[in-house]
XYZ file of C-alpha atoms in Angstrom:
443
model
C 78.090 -44.008 20.576
C 75.103 -46.123 19.362
C 74.149 -45.627 15.920
C 70.660 -45.376 14.802
C 69.379 -47.921 12.291
C 68.675 -46.492 8.820
C 64.704 -47.273 9.478
C 64.513 -45.595 12.497
C 66.736 -42.366 10.853
C 63.793 -42.578 8.247
C 60.798 -42.721 10.171
C 62.237 -39.772 12.585
C 62.624 -37.877 9.722
C 58.954 -38.441 8.419
C 57.667 -37.544 11.495
C 59.700 -34.263 12.053
C 58.567 -33.087 8.424
C 54.626 -34.036 9.078
C 54.983 -31.680 12.186
C 56.644 -29.026 10.692
C 54.114 -29.252 7.747
C 50.732 -28.597 10.166
C 49.836 -25.143 9.819
C 46.640 -23.438 10.702
C 44.002 -22.321 7.761
C 42.126 -19.628 8.536
C 38.956 -18.936 6.466
C 35.482 -17.370 6.828
C 32.258 -19.585 7.201
C 29.707 -16.881 7.086
C 29.377 -13.080 6.426
C 26.490 -10.700 6.454
C 26.036 -6.994 6.165
C 23.285 -4.674 6.470
C 23.305 -0.814 6.438
C 21.123 2.041 7.895
C 21.823 4.941 5.658
C 20.934 8.114 7.155
C 22.797 10.996 5.013
C 25.352 11.618 4.890
C 26.308 8.448 6.785
C 25.631 4.397 7.063
C 25.618 2.424 10.067
C 26.964 -1.106 9.249
C 26.641 -4.220 11.200
C 28.267 -7.051 10.112
C 27.910 -10.698 11.228
C 31.046 -13.077 10.769
C 32.179 -16.536 11.315
C 35.851 -17.647 11.187
C 37.032 -21.139 11.263
C 40.485 -22.330 12.357
C 41.607 -25.916 11.223
C 44.993 -27.567 11.410
C 46.539 -26.010 14.475
C 45.702 -23.433 17.430
C 46.388 -19.866 16.528
C 47.165 -16.839 18.767
C 45.998 -13.033 18.224
C 45.171 -12.051 14.516
C 43.025 -8.895 13.293
C 40.722 -9.078 10.244
C 40.358 -6.245 8.190
C 37.172 -5.144 7.399
C 36.249 -3.271 3.898
C 33.444 -1.572 1.858
C 33.707 -2.283 -1.705
C 31.948 -1.818 -5.224
C 32.768 -4.894 -6.362
C 33.097 -8.571 -4.328
C 36.406 -9.403 -3.422
C 38.218 -6.302 -4.291
C 39.772 -4.212 -1.315
C 38.052 -1.118 -1.257
C 37.217 1.554 1.546
C 38.878 0.403 4.720
C 36.561 0.342 7.690
C 38.452 -1.112 10.444
C 39.802 -4.163 12.349
C 38.200 -7.022 14.070
C 39.970 -8.577 16.830
C 40.593 -12.525 18.032
C 42.562 -12.830 20.828
C 43.268 -16.552 20.206
C 41.322 -19.536 18.692
C 41.653 -23.427 19.033
C 42.052 -25.526 16.246
C 38.702 -26.764 14.630
C 36.677 -24.010 15.867
C 34.503 -21.398 14.587
C 34.833 -17.943 16.277
C 31.688 -15.665 15.961
C 31.757 -12.039 15.769
C 29.282 -9.102 15.500
C 30.337 -5.390 15.527
C 28.830 -1.941 13.899
C 30.949 0.435 11.610
C 30.268 4.203 10.432
C 31.059 4.432 6.717
C 30.869 8.060 4.923
C 28.344 7.789 2.079
C 25.477 5.108 1.225
C 26.571 1.509 1.705
C 23.425 -0.157 0.598
C 24.163 -2.117 -2.285
C 27.902 -2.092 -1.828
C 29.923 -5.161 -0.876
C 31.259 -5.795 2.802
C 34.658 -7.603 2.372
C 36.981 -8.911 4.764
C 40.453 -10.199 4.908
C 40.946 -12.688 7.763
C 44.426 -12.130 8.443
C 44.318 -8.589 8.108
C 47.826 -7.624 9.356
C 49.568 -11.253 8.117
C 50.244 -12.315 11.959
C 49.141 -15.977 11.061
C 51.392 -17.976 9.022
C 48.788 -20.561 7.083
C 48.968 -23.301 5.089
C 46.686 -21.508 2.386
C 46.609 -17.931 1.818
C 44.213 -18.522 -0.817
C 40.684 -18.636 0.992
C 41.454 -15.650 3.126
C 38.991 -12.805 1.491
C 35.345 -13.202 1.757
C 32.731 -10.754 0.526
C 29.113 -10.317 0.956
C 26.320 -7.932 -0.197
C 25.322 -4.821 2.058
C 21.558 -5.109 2.415
C 19.420 -2.110 3.284
C 17.949 -1.512 6.745
C 14.538 -0.290 6.719
C 12.177 0.985 9.161
C 9.518 -0.856 11.158
C 6.647 1.064 12.762
C 4.300 -0.894 15.259
C 1.887 0.478 17.615
C 2.767 -0.772 21.119
C -0.525 0.539 22.752
C -3.739 2.603 22.484
C -5.489 4.655 25.526
C -8.562 5.554 24.434
C -11.400 7.616 26.132
C -14.878 8.254 24.916
C -18.330 10.303 26.344
C -21.600 9.457 24.481
C -24.376 12.078 24.566
C -26.961 9.972 23.686
C -26.564 10.463 19.816
C -23.100 10.376 18.922
C -19.849 9.622 20.765
C -16.586 11.820 21.057
C -13.355 9.962 21.115
C -9.956 10.974 22.238
C -7.014 8.717 22.111
C -3.216 8.482 22.601
C -1.437 5.900 20.595
C 2.320 4.776 21.571
C 4.119 3.949 18.553
C 7.501 2.311 18.315
C 9.985 2.736 15.327
C 12.636 0.120 14.819
C 15.928 0.394 12.906
C 15.882 3.870 11.017
C 14.175 7.501 11.796
C 11.749 8.265 9.331
C 9.924 11.458 8.474
C 6.164 12.175 8.450
C 3.460 9.476 8.305
C -0.354 9.293 9.142
C -1.654 6.462 11.022
C -5.581 5.872 10.336
C -7.942 5.388 12.973
C -10.901 3.353 12.679
C -13.715 2.071 14.796
C -14.975 -1.539 14.232
C -16.919 -4.025 15.838
C -13.983 -6.389 15.882
C -10.239 -6.499 16.752
C -7.947 -6.062 13.586
C -10.696 -5.165 11.122
C -11.327 -2.001 9.179
C -15.078 -0.415 10.511
C -15.818 3.245 10.047
C -13.035 5.726 9.240
C -12.631 8.060 12.215
C -9.757 10.278 10.811
C -5.930 10.121 10.839
C -2.972 10.906 13.300
C -0.349 13.134 12.167
C 3.576 12.524 12.990
C 5.937 14.673 11.360
C 8.897 12.590 12.370
C 10.357 9.601 14.360
C 13.587 9.113 15.346
C 14.981 5.151 15.085
C 14.512 2.983 18.173
C 12.277 5.143 20.246
C 8.316 5.012 21.120
C 6.517 8.402 20.172
C 3.248 9.317 21.890
C 0.917 10.738 19.431
C -3.045 12.268 20.222
C -5.447 13.208 17.875
C -5.521 17.121 17.486
C -9.043 17.088 17.078
C -11.955 14.976 18.367
C -13.042 11.880 16.421
C -16.676 11.834 16.096
C -18.866 8.437 15.917
C -22.751 8.604 15.409
C -23.876 6.137 18.071
C -22.652 4.560 21.203
C -19.180 3.456 21.100
C -19.525 1.262 24.233
C -18.282 -2.255 23.178
C -16.420 -1.499 19.875
C -12.815 -1.510 19.185
C -10.230 1.437 17.945
C -8.249 0.068 15.169
C -5.152 1.708 13.996
C -3.242 1.151 10.561
C 0.015 2.681 11.700
C 1.164 3.559 8.337
C -2.107 4.991 7.082
C -1.154 6.398 4.029
C 1.874 4.095 2.826
C 4.418 7.112 3.425
C 7.129 4.627 5.020
C 8.568 1.836 3.049
C 9.057 -0.602 6.091
C 10.808 -4.061 6.615
C 7.739 -5.591 7.699
C 4.152 -4.863 6.895
C 2.388 -7.505 9.024
C 2.540 -5.606 12.267
C 1.275 -2.552 11.173
C -2.490 -3.137 12.637
C -3.366 -2.775 16.215
C -6.762 -2.777 18.368
C -7.735 -1.451 21.443
C -11.323 -2.088 23.067
C -13.224 1.270 24.091
C -13.700 0.808 28.000
C -17.170 1.254 29.156
C -17.844 4.876 30.110
C -19.090 5.257 33.595
C -20.760 8.418 35.145
C -18.629 10.318 37.926
C -20.861 12.403 40.588
C -19.126 15.095 42.636
C -20.120 18.227 44.213
C -18.947 21.117 43.271
C -20.323 23.429 46.126
C -22.285 22.908 49.613
C -23.655 25.119 52.112
C -25.547 24.802 55.079
C -27.534 27.854 56.324
C -29.391 28.322 59.900
C -30.981 31.400 61.732
C -30.282 30.632 65.274
C -29.328 27.309 67.273
C -31.792 24.339 67.395
C -34.705 24.078 64.497
C -33.999 23.906 60.870
C -30.966 23.764 59.016
C -31.042 23.929 55.195
C -28.515 22.604 52.721
C -27.743 23.564 49.391
C -25.446 21.392 46.868
C -24.460 21.596 43.418
C -23.806 18.160 41.697
C -21.993 17.694 38.724
C -22.532 14.437 36.553
C -19.263 13.772 34.373
C -19.047 11.555 31.435
C -22.139 9.673 31.450
C -26.416 10.194 31.806
C -27.621 8.772 35.371
C -31.059 8.394 37.059
C -32.267 8.995 39.951
C -29.983 9.048 43.303
C -30.340 10.169 46.938
C -27.433 12.045 48.486
C -27.247 11.457 52.152
C -26.671 14.351 54.463
C -24.520 14.327 57.796
C -23.917 17.094 60.279
C -20.040 16.690 61.795
C -17.399 18.350 63.880
C -15.012 17.414 61.373
C -15.207 17.614 57.441
C -15.184 14.845 55.458
C -16.029 12.633 58.307
C -19.986 11.395 58.949
C -21.716 12.987 61.872
C -25.257 12.797 62.443
C -27.501 11.574 60.038
C -29.963 14.333 58.639
C -31.381 12.521 55.933
C -31.950 12.346 52.273
C -31.982 14.646 49.131
C -33.756 13.632 46.332
C -32.009 14.266 42.913
C -33.707 13.545 39.456
C -32.002 11.635 36.291
C -28.914 14.064 35.100
C -27.646 14.158 31.716
C -23.946 13.832 31.346
C -21.657 16.759 31.881
C -24.445 18.765 33.560
C -24.830 20.317 37.264
C -28.145 20.059 39.323
C -28.899 22.166 42.526
C -30.507 20.507 45.147
C -31.963 22.253 48.277
C -33.377 20.965 51.169
C -34.212 21.865 55.008
C -33.476 19.123 57.737
C -34.530 19.188 61.374
C -31.468 19.757 63.813
C -31.928 20.119 67.709
C -28.383 21.618 68.253
C -26.227 24.380 67.665
C -24.736 23.955 64.032
C -22.238 26.866 64.310
C -18.999 25.832 63.693
C -19.881 22.540 62.120
C -19.907 21.079 58.834
C -22.316 19.980 56.614
C -21.168 16.465 55.092
C -22.943 15.279 51.605
C -22.430 11.706 50.479
C -23.654 12.497 46.978
C -24.563 9.051 45.963
C -25.934 8.119 49.493
C -27.827 5.007 48.613
C -25.429 3.260 46.185
C -28.029 3.832 43.144
C -25.078 4.758 40.549
C -22.426 2.769 39.296
C -19.380 5.231 39.418
C -15.765 5.407 37.920
C -14.992 7.278 40.761
C -15.647 6.838 44.077
C -13.217 8.769 46.148
C -15.094 12.198 45.055
C -18.213 11.264 46.546
C -17.739 12.942 49.983
C -18.105 16.835 50.414
C -18.113 18.837 52.926
C -19.487 22.579 53.483
C -19.551 25.175 56.269
C -22.868 26.218 58.210
C -23.386 29.970 57.553
C -25.555 31.838 60.467
C -28.020 34.317 58.466
C -29.978 37.107 60.000
C -32.963 36.243 58.099
C -33.910 33.043 56.949
C -37.185 31.269 55.817
C -37.037 27.461 55.090
C -38.804 27.331 51.688
C -36.487 25.834 49.247
C -37.201 29.091 46.839
C -36.143 31.633 49.418
C -32.661 30.934 50.528
C -30.233 33.562 49.625
C -26.997 32.939 48.335
C -24.589 35.709 47.651
C -21.734 34.147 45.986
C -21.366 31.844 42.636
C -19.680 28.579 42.971
C -15.753 28.403 42.414
C -15.136 28.325 38.523
C -14.085 27.300 36.271
C -14.598 23.500 37.631
C -12.932 21.410 36.764
C -9.602 23.787 36.815
C -5.946 23.407 35.464
C -3.995 26.858 36.389
C -6.522 29.072 38.473
C -9.825 29.053 40.042
C -12.190 32.225 40.576
C -14.645 33.034 43.497
C -16.916 36.135 43.587
C -16.282 37.367 47.261
C -19.317 39.521 48.585
C -16.582 40.703 51.306
C -12.957 40.542 51.964
C -12.234 36.801 53.211
C -9.428 34.251 53.924
C -9.500 31.609 51.408
C -8.429 28.296 52.295
C -7.824 25.021 50.101
C -7.936 21.429 51.753
C -7.332 18.477 50.236
C -9.533 15.423 50.594
C -7.756 14.392 53.923
C -8.523 17.934 55.508
C -4.842 19.239 55.174
C -4.206 22.668 54.253
C -2.604 23.026 50.791
C -3.256 26.660 49.995
C -4.304 29.830 52.348
C -4.975 33.244 50.736
C -6.313 36.771 52.030
C -9.268 36.960 49.497
C -10.656 40.447 48.015
C -13.914 41.335 47.647
C -14.726 40.939 44.161
C -13.925 38.301 41.579
C -10.742 36.613 43.228
C -8.673 34.373 41.453
C -6.683 31.896 43.234
C -3.157 29.941 41.462
C -3.726 26.394 41.630
C -0.983 25.225 39.225
C 1.060 24.040 41.946
C -1.364 21.343 42.966
C -1.620 17.540 42.171
C -4.545 16.721 39.593
C -7.077 15.709 42.362
C -10.232 17.118 44.196
C -10.120 19.896 47.104
C -12.505 21.891 49.134
C -12.161 25.592 48.833
C -13.323 27.805 52.103
C -14.168 31.220 52.781
C -16.691 32.909 55.219
C -19.360 31.798 53.533
C -19.261 28.403 52.735
C -16.913 25.573 51.691
C -17.271 24.369 47.983
C -15.308 21.945 46.219
C -13.548 21.568 42.860
C -11.165 19.538 40.549
C -7.815 20.355 39.896
C -7.059 18.515 36.228
């Protein structure tokens, strides 16, 4: 057997010794802790960076504590988990723990090899600490949905504000509402919204409990909201407290609430009576177009125009006019396109066309002042839960949508007859009785 030289033996011993001495070293390069305290518990979120030098390591579990002092082992929260880590790399972990009590102002303490699974070259750098900071709530308005009406003197304003709360639940607060010529600037104070409480990381819809009033026309102005209007909430960020929204232009909406055509015999005169409601804003003069048709909602033979004078917002105007019709109106429909010459810029054109029945009268004169009408229009209009009709006789009561489809049918009794409409979708409908067809709006 060949002997190794002395120098070779020394070299090999040195090499084996060097290899035997290369051990890993685990240490924490970064550590942050923050807590949301909602009695009786704290939610602690931690971020940690762990570095390995020297050699690769297998599984290890850093132990996490809450302590009153930096570097001291306190209340055990739990373990982190690292399956393996290569030498000279940094592993980052984010985790949330629950702690009974208020952790704000205490220390987050981590012992990196919490279960002594790794033989290290240096155990003195195994523990790191960080002060646990408070996570404060953050309120911000994500959107504002305002509406208003103007009566020529003052504007009545209603709004829905959508408010997001980040980080931490809060109690009562009062957003302050202003109207301004410019976005983001406080103008005339309108009032407060009221929020009783708000859960963290949710959006709350808040509406004004009573209408806001502004002396003047609100068109072109801005609604400005300072979300914590009375400084009731200690927030993490005050820079996002103010939000603005341009008030939309208010356009009128014309629609007929009742429509009937009256005649005495086939051929000759057909008298039309229509009640037209102007919602939202004043309108100038306009001319409804009148047709007679075999089908409700469709234009048939053009009879002529009616003339409507200027009309104040949220009022009803009644028009009556006689037309020459050489035919038999029985079973046909009077159809009116309210803004017959496109004179009014409206917010809603879908409810412009209304249909009504033709009714035979035994005695009838064609002057506007002598037309006999025995029933009041449908009321209330608009309606939410039910409509009422004053019926002079027992009569079928049929409700149609704008496409002419039957959506409800009842057997009406003489007198004041109520119809439940709570199951209908919001929109415009016709209600037909033996004496005519009237239009109403379901809110």
